[in-house]
Amino acid sequence: MTLLSIIVPTHNRASCAVQTIKTLLALPDDVQIVVCDSSPIDEITPNFLNLYPESRLKLVRSEQGISVVENFNLGLDSCDGEYLVFIGDDDFVTKEIVEVAKWASLNKVDSLKFNFSALYYWHDYTHATRGDSYSGTLHVSPFTGAVSNHDISKSISYALDNFGGGVFDMPRAYAGMISSSLASSIVKKYGSLFGGVSPDIYSSFLISNEAKNCKWIDYPVIIPGASGLSTTGQSNSGAHYGKLRDNPHIAPFKNLVWDSRIPEFYSVPTVWSYSLLQAIEQVERIGGEKVDPNFSRLILKCFVYHPKSYRENSVALKNLFAEFGVLKFSMKILASVGTEFLWGASRVINRIKARYIKKEVDVIYNLETSLDASFAFELYLKKKSIKLNLS
């Protein structure tokens, strides 16, 4: 059996995907790369045609018009590895990922959460306030190489409280690693690994509910990338917002029934909260533990960060008042004000400290593609004395 499959779902970003595939092909032969391309025009296959067997590089042409969730599930169906890693077409990995998979297999680890101590910004990346100052750079924060047991219950509680804030520390298949046996058990129990409209956060909740042996690794094994057309890039440039049904990411979800307690517009908090809520309800449907996401935190985010969607926010708030009661839910919102403020302030303070006070972030410049960044980062890691401490 193949040790590790790295799955790369992609759509209309061949310029990124081809470079990322080339970085992955530098890994040992017991790593399978699976690319699921739903682009209308195949601009990836000609670069690798007849060069590799499917055990090494499997190029899957997805049906046109399928959603990102369907493309992720297709990737799961198409891979052969004992361990699975899903990455974006603008991400890359370090060679230590093979060592991690071997160690996980030996120690019967079913899920791994990585600390993202390195972030890569493609040449076409533009920040909403800082312009192209990040373009073509790799940012590396301190890491220890430590491996430890991961408290999944705590990570679930935090994600539920900061509803709409993201995956946080929940283990994940996207930019994480899980065993194929865990993935199979989730599919058997819940019907699919990926769901909602954001595959990473939906699958993270299911993984968090089913994983039995999860480890935290403080080492840059997976390096998330941000390109101009990626959701990360669009979010940071201010483009990740608008009418829900008009968004090209949402359009392929036919017959989408939106939850009336979540404001109906396209944004980071609404997409994440809807997908997490879908996973929560799926777990509850088969008799799993009932949990209560903090809707007050979500509605506060929407009013504060997306005031232009006042009408949609007001409709959702009215529905939440009807469900929880005006007084009770108003008190929850008031309680969330301080928490949300402290969370936002801590993020800003940490960024300022890291960049201007402690200056703990190393920056490598002039990296046009993930292939350039991968080579540069390998040289950087060779000079560091910190090693991955698998034991």
mmCIF file of C-alpha atoms in Angstrom:
data_model
loop_
_atom_site.group_PDB
_atom_site.id
_atom_site.type_symbol
_atom_site.label_atom_id
_atom_site.label_comp_id
_atom_site.label_asym_id
_atom_site.label_seq_id
_atom_site.Cartn_x
_atom_site.Cartn_y
_atom_site.Cartn_z
ATOM 1 C CA MET A 1 0.000 0.000 0.000
ATOM 2 C CA THR A 2 1.198 3.511 -0.774
ATOM 3 C CA LEU A 3 2.377 5.252 2.384
ATOM 4 C CA LEU A 4 1.044 8.724 1.691
ATOM 5 C CA SER A 5 -1.330 10.356 -0.769
ATOM 6 C CA ILE A 6 -1.251 14.122 -1.178
ATOM 7 C CA ILE A 7 -4.469 15.309 -2.790
ATOM 8 C CA VAL A 8 -4.645 18.640 -4.616
ATOM 9 C CA PRO A 9 -8.156 19.757 -5.641
ATOM 10 C CA THR A 10 -7.905 22.634 -8.126
ATOM 11 C CA HIS A 11 -10.042 24.829 -10.346
ATOM 12 C CA ASN A 12 -8.860 27.364 -12.926
ATOM 13 C CA ARG A 13 -5.441 27.844 -11.325
ATOM 14 C CA ALA A 14 -3.124 25.746 -13.482
ATOM 15 C CA SER A 15 -0.324 28.301 -13.147
ATOM 16 C CA CYS A 16 -0.237 27.585 -9.409
ATOM 17 C CA ALA A 17 -1.073 23.886 -9.561
ATOM 18 C CA VAL A 18 1.686 22.943 -12.022
ATOM 19 C CA GLN A 19 4.364 24.539 -9.843
ATOM 20 C CA THR A 20 2.989 22.908 -6.694
ATOM 21 C CA ILE A 21 2.850 19.488 -8.373
ATOM 22 C CA LYS A 22 6.504 19.885 -9.319
ATOM 23 C CA THR A 23 7.401 20.525 -5.672
ATOM 24 C CA LEU A 24 5.529 17.369 -4.631
ATOM 25 C CA LEU A 25 7.274 15.242 -7.260
ATOM 26 C CA ALA A 26 10.551 15.960 -5.465
ATOM 27 C CA LEU A 27 9.292 13.761 -2.598
ATOM 28 C CA PRO A 28 10.166 10.021 -2.447
ATOM 29 C CA ASP A 29 8.393 7.530 -4.709
ATOM 30 C CA ASP A 30 6.197 6.143 -1.909
ATOM 31 C CA VAL A 31 4.214 9.391 -2.043
ATOM 32 C CA GLN A 32 1.259 9.499 -4.435
ATOM 33 C CA ILE A 33 0.077 12.852 -5.773
ATOM 34 C CA VAL A 34 -3.593 13.044 -6.754
ATOM 35 C CA VAL A 35 -4.780 16.123 -8.643
ATOM 36 C CA CYS A 36 -8.521 16.668 -9.120
ATOM 37 C CA ASP A 37 -8.995 19.395 -11.705
ATOM 38 C CA SER A 38 -12.487 20.766 -12.341
ATOM 39 C CA SER A 39 -11.325 23.485 -14.754
ATOM 40 C CA PRO A 40 -13.197 23.651 -18.093
ATOM 41 C CA ILE A 41 -9.877 23.565 -19.976
ATOM 42 C CA ASP A 42 -7.190 21.041 -19.030
ATOM 43 C CA GLU A 43 -3.962 23.016 -18.723
ATOM 44 C CA ILE A 44 -2.304 20.666 -16.222
ATOM 45 C CA THR A 45 -2.129 17.254 -17.927
ATOM 46 C CA PRO A 46 0.037 18.401 -20.897
ATOM 47 C CA ASN A 47 2.816 19.248 -18.437
ATOM 48 C CA PHE A 48 3.018 15.675 -17.108
ATOM 49 C CA LEU A 49 1.497 13.477 -19.834
ATOM 50 C CA ASN A 50 2.843 9.897 -19.768
ATOM 51 C CA LEU A 51 5.682 10.828 -17.420
ATOM 52 C CA TYR A 52 4.519 9.024 -14.266
ATOM 53 C CA PRO A 53 2.408 5.987 -13.312
ATOM 54 C CA GLU A 54 -0.827 6.613 -11.401
ATOM 55 C CA SER A 55 0.796 5.219 -8.279
ATOM 56 C CA ARG A 56 2.990 8.317 -8.415
ATOM 57 C CA LEU A 57 0.879 11.001 -10.100
ATOM 58 C CA LYS A 58 -2.835 10.552 -10.716
ATOM 59 C CA LEU A 59 -4.461 13.323 -12.743
ATOM 60 C CA VAL A 60 -8.231 13.210 -12.368
ATOM 61 C CA ARG A 61 -10.465 15.318 -14.576
ATOM 62 C CA SER A 62 -13.472 16.312 -12.494
ATOM 63 C CA GLU A 63 -16.852 16.966 -14.045
ATOM 64 C CA GLN A 64 -17.390 20.581 -14.986
ATOM 65 C CA GLY A 65 -19.656 22.499 -12.662
ATOM 66 C CA ILE A 66 -19.012 20.394 -9.570
ATOM 67 C CA SER A 67 -18.584 22.141 -6.239
ATOM 68 C CA VAL A 68 -15.367 22.396 -4.263
ATOM 69 C CA VAL A 69 -16.844 19.933 -1.757
ATOM 70 C CA GLU A 70 -17.572 17.382 -4.491
ATOM 71 C CA ASN A 71 -14.055 17.860 -5.838
ATOM 72 C CA PHE A 72 -12.572 17.130 -2.406
ATOM 73 C CA ASN A 73 -14.699 14.002 -2.027
ATOM 74 C CA LEU A 74 -13.585 12.907 -5.505
ATOM 75 C CA GLY A 75 -9.999 13.292 -4.343
ATOM 76 C CA LEU A 76 -10.692 11.033 -1.389
ATOM 77 C CA ASP A 77 -12.226 8.406 -3.670
ATOM 78 C CA SER A 78 -9.235 8.568 -6.025
ATOM 79 C CA CYS A 79 -6.315 8.129 -3.627
ATOM 80 C CA ASP A 80 -4.547 4.977 -2.416
ATOM 81 C CA GLY A 81 -2.413 6.086 0.533
ATOM 82 C CA GLU A 82 -2.377 4.790 4.087
ATOM 83 C CA TYR A 83 -2.221 8.437 5.161
ATOM 84 C CA LEU A 84 -3.886 11.371 3.444
ATOM 85 C CA VAL A 85 -3.022 15.046 3.140
ATOM 86 C CA PHE A 86 -5.177 17.546 1.256
ATOM 87 C CA ILE A 87 -3.526 20.805 0.229
ATOM 88 C CA GLY A 88 -4.437 23.796 -1.892
ATOM 89 C CA ASP A 89 -2.940 24.257 -5.327
ATOM 90 C CA ASP A 90 -0.848 27.150 -3.989
ATOM 91 C CA ASP A 91 0.509 25.331 -0.917
ATOM 92 C CA PHE A 92 3.597 23.149 -0.574
ATOM 93 C CA VAL A 93 5.095 20.671 1.901
ATOM 94 C CA THR A 94 8.535 19.874 3.283
ATOM 95 C CA LYS A 95 10.280 16.522 2.917
ATOM 96 C CA GLU A 96 9.626 15.783 6.607
ATOM 97 C CA ILE A 97 6.042 14.930 5.675
ATOM 98 C CA VAL A 98 7.190 11.424 4.672
ATOM 99 C CA GLU A 99 8.956 10.937 7.990
ATOM 100 C CA VAL A 100 5.791 12.046 9.790
ATOM 101 C CA ALA A 101 3.624 9.555 7.867
ATOM 102 C CA LYS A 102 6.005 6.675 8.630
ATOM 103 C CA TRP A 103 6.063 7.600 12.307
ATOM 104 C CA ALA A 104 2.265 7.936 12.418
ATOM 105 C CA SER A 105 1.833 4.499 10.866
ATOM 106 C CA LEU A 106 4.233 2.914 13.338
ATOM 107 C CA ASN A 107 2.486 4.550 16.302
ATOM 108 C CA LYS A 108 -1.110 4.108 15.065
ATOM 109 C CA VAL A 109 -1.772 7.848 14.990
ATOM 110 C CA ASP A 110 -4.991 8.622 13.124
ATOM 111 C CA SER A 111 -4.793 12.423 12.883
ATOM 112 C CA LEU A 112 -2.144 15.126 13.031
ATOM 113 C CA LYS A 113 -2.475 18.874 13.531
ATOM 114 C CA PHE A 114 0.403 20.995 12.259
ATOM 115 C CA ASN A 115 1.438 24.394 13.493
ATOM 116 C CA PHE A 116 1.632 26.743 10.507
ATOM 117 C CA SER A 117 4.915 28.430 11.338
ATOM 118 C CA ALA A 118 5.617 29.281 7.697
ATOM 119 C CA LEU A 119 3.378 31.080 5.194
ATOM 120 C CA TYR A 120 4.070 31.699 1.517
ATOM 121 C CA TYR A 121 2.686 34.630 -0.497
ATOM 122 C CA TRP A 122 2.739 34.221 -4.280
ATOM 123 C CA HIS A 123 3.989 36.929 -6.636
ATOM 124 C CA ASP A 124 0.400 37.957 -7.491
ATOM 125 C CA TYR A 125 -0.739 38.305 -3.877
ATOM 126 C CA THR A 126 -2.106 41.709 -2.883
ATOM 127 C CA HIS A 127 -3.012 42.764 0.656
ATOM 128 C CA ALA A 128 -5.997 45.047 1.284
ATOM 129 C CA THR A 129 -3.930 47.649 3.159
ATOM 130 C CA ARG A 130 -0.299 46.762 2.402
ATOM 131 C CA GLY A 131 -0.568 46.290 -1.350
ATOM 132 C CA ASP A 132 2.090 44.073 -2.916
ATOM 133 C CA SER A 133 4.575 44.300 -0.027
ATOM 134 C CA TYR A 134 4.006 40.609 0.750
ATOM 135 C CA SER A 135 4.251 39.460 -2.865
ATOM 136 C CA GLY A 136 6.758 36.681 -3.499
ATOM 137 C CA THR A 137 7.742 36.254 0.146
ATOM 138 C CA LEU A 138 7.991 33.392 2.634
ATOM 139 C CA HIS A 139 7.404 34.296 6.289
ATOM 140 C CA VAL A 140 8.797 31.954 8.948
ATOM 141 C CA SER A 141 7.839 32.214 12.632
ATOM 142 C CA PRO A 142 9.626 30.398 15.487
ATOM 143 C CA PHE A 143 8.994 26.667 15.883
ATOM 144 C CA THR A 144 10.351 24.023 18.259
ATOM 145 C CA GLY A 145 10.068 20.703 16.424
ATOM 146 C CA ALA A 146 8.096 19.312 19.364
ATOM 147 C CA VAL A 147 5.451 16.594 19.056
ATOM 148 C CA SER A 148 2.736 16.263 21.691
ATOM 149 C CA ASN A 149 -0.692 14.814 22.374
ATOM 150 C CA HIS A 150 -3.449 17.101 21.146
ATOM 151 C CA ASP A 151 -6.513 17.964 23.236
ATOM 152 C CA ILE A 152 -9.284 17.615 20.664
ATOM 153 C CA SER A 153 -12.096 18.325 23.117
ATOM 154 C CA LYS A 154 -10.600 21.703 23.972
ATOM 155 C CA SER A 155 -10.172 22.574 20.300
ATOM 156 C CA ILE A 156 -13.833 21.748 19.576
ATOM 157 C CA SER A 157 -15.022 23.913 22.468
ATOM 158 C CA TYR A 158 -12.975 26.863 21.272
ATOM 159 C CA ALA A 159 -14.233 26.594 17.679
ATOM 160 C CA LEU A 160 -17.839 26.389 18.881
ATOM 161 C CA ASP A 161 -17.433 29.442 21.111
ATOM 162 C CA ASN A 162 -15.731 31.491 18.380
ATOM 163 C CA PHE A 163 -18.398 30.432 15.893
ATOM 164 C CA GLY A 164 -17.550 31.666 12.414
ATOM 165 C CA GLY A 165 -13.917 32.262 13.352
ATOM 166 C CA GLY A 166 -12.433 29.230 11.637
ATOM 167 C CA VAL A 167 -11.031 25.747 12.181
ATOM 168 C CA PHE A 168 -8.586 26.920 14.843
ATOM 169 C CA ASP A 169 -6.912 23.915 16.491
ATOM 170 C CA MET A 170 -9.275 21.164 15.378
ATOM 171 C CA PRO A 171 -7.425 18.376 13.507
ATOM 172 C CA ARG A 172 -7.966 18.502 9.789
ATOM 173 C CA ALA A 173 -7.587 16.702 6.482
ATOM 174 C CA TYR A 174 -6.992 19.941 4.569
ATOM 175 C CA ALA A 175 -3.520 21.200 5.538
ATOM 176 C CA GLY A 176 -3.378 18.349 8.047
ATOM 177 C CA MET A 177 -2.928 14.590 7.948
ATOM 178 C CA ILE A 178 -5.338 11.745 8.699
ATOM 179 C CA SER A 179 -5.234 7.998 8.252
ATOM 180 C CA SER A 180 -7.219 6.440 5.429
ATOM 181 C CA SER A 181 -8.858 4.154 7.985
ATOM 182 C CA LEU A 182 -10.189 7.189 9.877
ATOM 183 C CA ALA A 183 -11.444 8.709 6.623
ATOM 184 C CA SER A 184 -13.183 5.444 5.699
ATOM 185 C CA SER A 185 -14.876 5.167 9.087
ATOM 186 C CA ILE A 186 -16.151 8.751 8.806
ATOM 187 C CA VAL A 187 -17.551 8.133 5.320
ATOM 188 C CA LYS A 188 -19.238 4.946 6.524
ATOM 189 C CA LYS A 189 -20.755 6.698 9.539
ATOM 190 C CA TYR A 190 -21.675 10.119 8.120
ATOM 191 C CA GLY A 191 -21.894 9.554 4.363
ATOM 192 C CA SER A 192 -18.963 11.745 3.328
ATOM 193 C CA LEU A 193 -15.848 13.345 4.769
ATOM 194 C CA PHE A 194 -16.404 16.758 3.201
ATOM 195 C CA GLY A 195 -19.605 18.783 3.253
ATOM 196 C CA GLY A 196 -21.163 22.178 3.812
ATOM 197 C CA VAL A 197 -19.744 24.807 1.479
ATOM 198 C CA SER A 198 -16.281 24.876 3.069
ATOM 199 C CA PRO A 199 -14.740 21.389 3.022
ATOM 200 C CA ASP A 200 -11.976 22.079 5.533
ATOM 201 C CA ILE A 201 -14.098 23.149 8.506
ATOM 202 C CA TYR A 202 -16.861 20.567 7.900
ATOM 203 C CA SER A 203 -14.381 17.685 7.785
ATOM 204 C CA SER A 204 -12.453 19.047 10.771
ATOM 205 C CA PHE A 205 -15.484 18.729 13.022
ATOM 206 C CA LEU A 206 -16.160 15.143 11.913
ATOM 207 C CA ILE A 207 -12.481 14.244 12.334
ATOM 208 C CA SER A 208 -12.485 15.825 15.793
ATOM 209 C CA ASN A 209 -15.457 13.679 16.786
ATOM 210 C CA GLU A 210 -13.998 10.416 15.505
ATOM 211 C CA ALA A 211 -10.207 10.635 15.975
ATOM 212 C CA LYS A 212 -8.771 8.499 18.768
ATOM 213 C CA ASN A 213 -5.069 9.370 18.655
ATOM 214 C CA CYS A 214 -4.256 12.907 17.563
ATOM 215 C CA LYS A 215 -0.841 14.576 17.708
ATOM 216 C CA TRP A 216 0.233 18.215 17.512
ATOM 217 C CA ILE A 217 3.419 18.909 15.545
ATOM 218 C CA ASP A 218 5.205 22.227 15.968
ATOM 219 C CA TYR A 219 7.175 22.118 12.739
ATOM 220 C CA PRO A 220 6.541 23.551 9.245
ATOM 221 C CA VAL A 221 5.486 20.320 7.541
ATOM 222 C CA ILE A 222 2.780 21.978 5.440
ATOM 223 C CA ILE A 223 3.227 25.537 4.217
ATOM 224 C CA PRO A 224 -0.051 27.272 3.329
ATOM 225 C CA GLY A 225 0.148 29.528 0.309
ATOM 226 C CA ALA A 226 -1.820 32.615 -0.639
ATOM 227 C CA SER A 227 -2.117 33.511 -4.308
ATOM 228 C CA GLY A 228 -4.111 36.268 -5.918
ATOM 229 C CA LEU A 229 -7.012 33.985 -6.852
ATOM 230 C CA SER A 230 -7.082 31.833 -3.715
ATOM 231 C CA THR A 231 -9.724 32.295 -1.022
ATOM 232 C CA THR A 232 -6.975 33.398 1.368
ATOM 233 C CA GLY A 233 -5.717 35.931 -1.125
ATOM 234 C CA GLN A 234 -9.205 37.227 -1.847
ATOM 235 C CA SER A 235 -10.010 37.417 1.858
ATOM 236 C CA ASN A 236 -6.929 39.490 2.640
ATOM 237 C CA SER A 237 -7.452 41.734 -0.379
ATOM 238 C CA GLY A 238 -11.068 42.421 0.606
ATOM 239 C CA ALA A 239 -12.570 40.482 -2.327
ATOM 240 C CA HIS A 240 -13.933 37.602 -0.237
ATOM 241 C CA TYR A 241 -17.319 39.260 0.294
ATOM 242 C CA GLY A 242 -20.560 39.778 -1.614
ATOM 243 C CA LYS A 243 -23.937 38.338 -2.513
ATOM 244 C CA LEU A 244 -24.113 34.667 -1.565
ATOM 245 C CA ARG A 245 -25.841 33.231 -4.627
ATOM 246 C CA ASP A 246 -23.784 35.337 -7.052
ATOM 247 C CA ASN A 247 -20.454 34.021 -5.818
ATOM 248 C CA PRO A 248 -18.698 31.547 -8.180
ATOM 249 C CA HIS A 249 -17.655 29.426 -5.191
ATOM 250 C CA ILE A 250 -21.296 28.983 -4.124
ATOM 251 C CA ALA A 251 -22.928 28.723 -7.575
ATOM 252 C CA PRO A 252 -22.074 25.009 -8.103
ATOM 253 C CA PHE A 253 -23.984 24.074 -4.930
ATOM 254 C CA LYS A 254 -27.294 23.249 -6.550
ATOM 255 C CA ASN A 255 -30.420 23.476 -4.388
ATOM 256 C CA LEU A 256 -28.476 25.037 -1.501
ATOM 257 C CA VAL A 257 -30.721 25.619 1.509
ATOM 258 C CA TRP A 258 -29.148 28.301 3.690
ATOM 259 C CA ASP A 259 -29.670 28.325 7.457
ATOM 260 C CA SER A 260 -31.857 31.294 8.412
ATOM 261 C CA ARG A 261 -29.865 31.917 11.608
ATOM 262 C CA ILE A 262 -26.776 32.784 9.550
ATOM 263 C CA PRO A 263 -26.772 36.038 7.542
ATOM 264 C CA GLU A 264 -27.173 35.185 3.870
ATOM 265 C CA PHE A 265 -24.164 36.799 2.231
ATOM 266 C CA TYR A 266 -20.755 35.532 1.163
ATOM 267 C CA SER A 267 -17.970 36.136 3.673
ATOM 268 C CA VAL A 268 -15.451 34.275 5.772
ATOM 269 C CA PRO A 269 -17.567 34.033 8.969
ATOM 270 C CA THR A 270 -20.824 33.113 7.203
ATOM 271 C CA VAL A 271 -19.286 30.404 5.008
ATOM 272 C CA TRP A 272 -17.350 28.919 7.909
ATOM 273 C CA SER A 273 -20.258 28.997 10.345
ATOM 274 C CA TYR A 274 -22.680 27.458 7.844
ATOM 275 C CA SER A 275 -20.268 24.603 7.108
ATOM 276 C CA LEU A 276 -19.515 23.950 10.767
ATOM 277 C CA LEU A 277 -23.231 23.998 11.557
ATOM 278 C CA GLN A 278 -23.881 21.459 8.794
ATOM 279 C CA ALA A 279 -21.305 19.131 10.366
ATOM 280 C CA ILE A 280 -22.753 19.641 13.847
ATOM 281 C CA GLU A 281 -26.226 18.745 12.623
ATOM 282 C CA GLN A 282 -24.910 15.709 10.748
ATOM 283 C CA VAL A 283 -23.337 14.388 13.950
ATOM 284 C CA GLU A 284 -26.540 15.031 15.886
ATOM 285 C CA ARG A 285 -28.664 13.270 13.248
ATOM 286 C CA ILE A 286 -27.014 9.947 13.957
ATOM 287 C CA GLY A 287 -27.242 10.317 17.720
ATOM 288 C CA GLY A 288 -24.029 12.189 18.457
ATOM 289 C CA GLU A 289 -23.590 14.646 21.291
ATOM 290 C CA LYS A 290 -25.637 17.831 20.968
ATOM 291 C CA VAL A 291 -23.497 20.964 21.078
ATOM 292 C CA ASP A 292 -24.352 24.656 21.009
ATOM 293 C CA PRO A 293 -22.366 26.947 18.720
ATOM 294 C CA ASN A 294 -22.155 30.540 19.888
ATOM 295 C CA PHE A 295 -24.464 32.313 17.434
ATOM 296 C CA SER A 296 -24.032 35.579 19.324
ATOM 297 C CA ARG A 297 -20.342 35.635 18.438
ATOM 298 C CA LEU A 298 -21.182 35.063 14.772
ATOM 299 C CA ILE A 299 -23.855 37.749 14.535
ATOM 300 C CA LEU A 300 -21.523 40.199 16.262
ATOM 301 C CA LYS A 301 -18.778 39.492 13.703
ATOM 302 C CA CYS A 302 -21.229 40.066 10.869
ATOM 303 C CA PHE A 303 -22.492 43.415 12.181
ATOM 304 C CA VAL A 304 -19.005 44.690 13.055
ATOM 305 C CA TYR A 305 -16.975 43.450 10.079
ATOM 306 C CA HIS A 306 -19.685 43.513 7.404
ATOM 307 C CA PRO A 307 -21.969 46.475 8.155
ATOM 308 C CA LYS A 308 -22.915 46.774 4.468
ATOM 309 C CA SER A 309 -24.922 43.565 4.912
ATOM 310 C CA TYR A 310 -27.078 45.179 7.590
ATOM 311 C CA ARG A 311 -30.307 43.866 6.066
ATOM 312 C CA GLU A 312 -29.101 40.246 5.960
ATOM 313 C CA ASN A 313 -27.646 40.576 9.455
ATOM 314 C CA SER A 314 -30.922 41.972 10.778
ATOM 315 C CA VAL A 315 -32.956 39.127 9.271
ATOM 316 C CA ALA A 316 -30.694 36.529 10.899
ATOM 317 C CA LEU A 317 -30.779 38.407 14.217
ATOM 318 C CA LYS A 318 -34.581 38.426 14.144
ATOM 319 C CA ASN A 319 -34.579 34.650 13.638
ATOM 320 C CA LEU A 320 -32.115 34.186 16.498
ATOM 321 C CA PHE A 321 -34.282 36.344 18.769
ATOM 322 C CA ALA A 322 -37.243 34.128 17.865
ATOM 323 C CA GLU A 323 -35.314 30.961 18.742
ATOM 324 C CA PHE A 324 -33.484 32.021 21.900
ATOM 325 C CA GLY A 325 -35.582 34.932 23.182
ATOM 326 C CA VAL A 326 -34.784 38.634 22.850
ATOM 327 C CA LEU A 327 -33.479 39.187 26.377
ATOM 328 C CA LYS A 328 -31.443 35.987 26.584
ATOM 329 C CA PHE A 329 -29.798 36.423 23.198
ATOM 330 C CA SER A 330 -29.157 40.136 23.765
ATOM 331 C CA MET A 331 -27.274 39.235 26.948
ATOM 332 C CA LYS A 332 -25.238 36.694 24.974
ATOM 333 C CA ILE A 333 -24.298 39.359 22.438
ATOM 334 C CA LEU A 334 -23.193 41.717 25.214
ATOM 335 C CA ALA A 335 -21.064 38.954 26.712
ATOM 336 C CA SER A 336 -19.508 38.300 23.319
ATOM 337 C CA VAL A 337 -18.490 41.930 22.784
ATOM 338 C CA GLY A 338 -15.623 41.749 25.247
ATOM 339 C CA THR A 339 -14.509 38.318 24.069
ATOM 340 C CA GLU A 340 -14.506 39.318 20.408
ATOM 341 C CA PHE A 341 -12.665 42.558 21.173
ATOM 342 C CA LEU A 342 -9.969 40.767 23.169
ATOM 343 C CA TRP A 343 -9.584 38.125 20.444
ATOM 344 C CA GLY A 344 -9.185 40.738 17.738
ATOM 345 C CA ALA A 345 -6.856 42.868 19.842
ATOM 346 C CA SER A 346 -4.646 39.897 20.713
ATOM 347 C CA ARG A 347 -4.191 39.080 17.022
ATOM 348 C CA VAL A 348 -3.120 42.640 16.257
ATOM 349 C CA ILE A 349 -0.781 42.817 19.256
ATOM 350 C CA ASN A 350 0.862 39.495 18.422
ATOM 351 C CA ARG A 351 1.515 40.627 14.851
ATOM 352 C CA ILE A 352 3.031 43.907 16.024
ATOM 353 C CA LYS A 353 5.213 42.181 18.628
ATOM 354 C CA ALA A 354 6.446 39.548 16.194
ATOM 355 C CA ARG A 355 7.291 42.014 13.443
ATOM 356 C CA TYR A 356 8.400 45.200 15.176
ATOM 357 C CA ILE A 357 9.328 44.400 18.779
ATOM 358 C CA LYS A 358 10.731 40.882 19.003
ATOM 359 C CA LYS A 359 11.189 40.646 15.229
ATOM 360 C CA GLU A 360 10.788 36.890 15.397
ATOM 361 C CA VAL A 361 9.592 36.485 11.812
ATOM 362 C CA ASP A 362 12.200 35.666 9.173
ATOM 363 C CA VAL A 363 11.269 36.766 5.653
ATOM 364 C CA ILE A 364 12.679 35.293 2.443
ATOM 365 C CA TYR A 365 12.136 37.464 -0.633
ATOM 366 C CA ASN A 366 11.915 37.157 -4.432
ATOM 367 C CA LEU A 367 10.075 33.827 -4.577
ATOM 368 C CA GLU A 368 7.845 33.831 -7.659
ATOM 369 C CA THR A 369 6.229 30.394 -7.249
ATOM 370 C CA SER A 370 5.772 27.594 -4.726
ATOM 371 C CA LEU A 371 8.599 25.743 -6.481
ATOM 372 C CA ASP A 372 10.965 28.639 -5.767
ATOM 373 C CA ALA A 373 9.694 28.857 -2.193
ATOM 374 C CA SER A 374 10.119 25.116 -1.641
ATOM 375 C CA PHE A 375 13.773 25.156 -2.716
ATOM 376 C CA ALA A 376 14.511 28.274 -0.659
ATOM 377 C CA PHE A 377 12.821 26.862 2.433
ATOM 378 C CA GLU A 378 14.755 23.592 2.266
ATOM 379 C CA LEU A 379 17.988 25.618 2.314
ATOM 380 C CA TYR A 380 16.640 27.671 5.218
ATOM 381 C CA LEU A 381 15.780 24.556 7.244
ATOM 382 C CA LYS A 382 19.221 23.039 6.655
ATOM 383 C CA LYS A 383 20.771 26.057 8.340
ATOM 384 C CA LYS A 384 18.471 25.797 11.363
ATOM 385 C CA SER A 385 19.481 23.666 14.328
ATOM 386 C CA ILE A 386 15.847 22.781 15.106
ATOM 387 C CA LYS A 387 14.843 19.284 14.033
ATOM 388 C CA LEU A 388 11.528 17.465 14.037
ATOM 389 C CA ASN A 389 11.434 15.502 17.291
ATOM 390 C CA LEU A 390 9.522 12.320 16.452
ATOM 391 C CA SER A 391 9.943 9.732 19.205
#
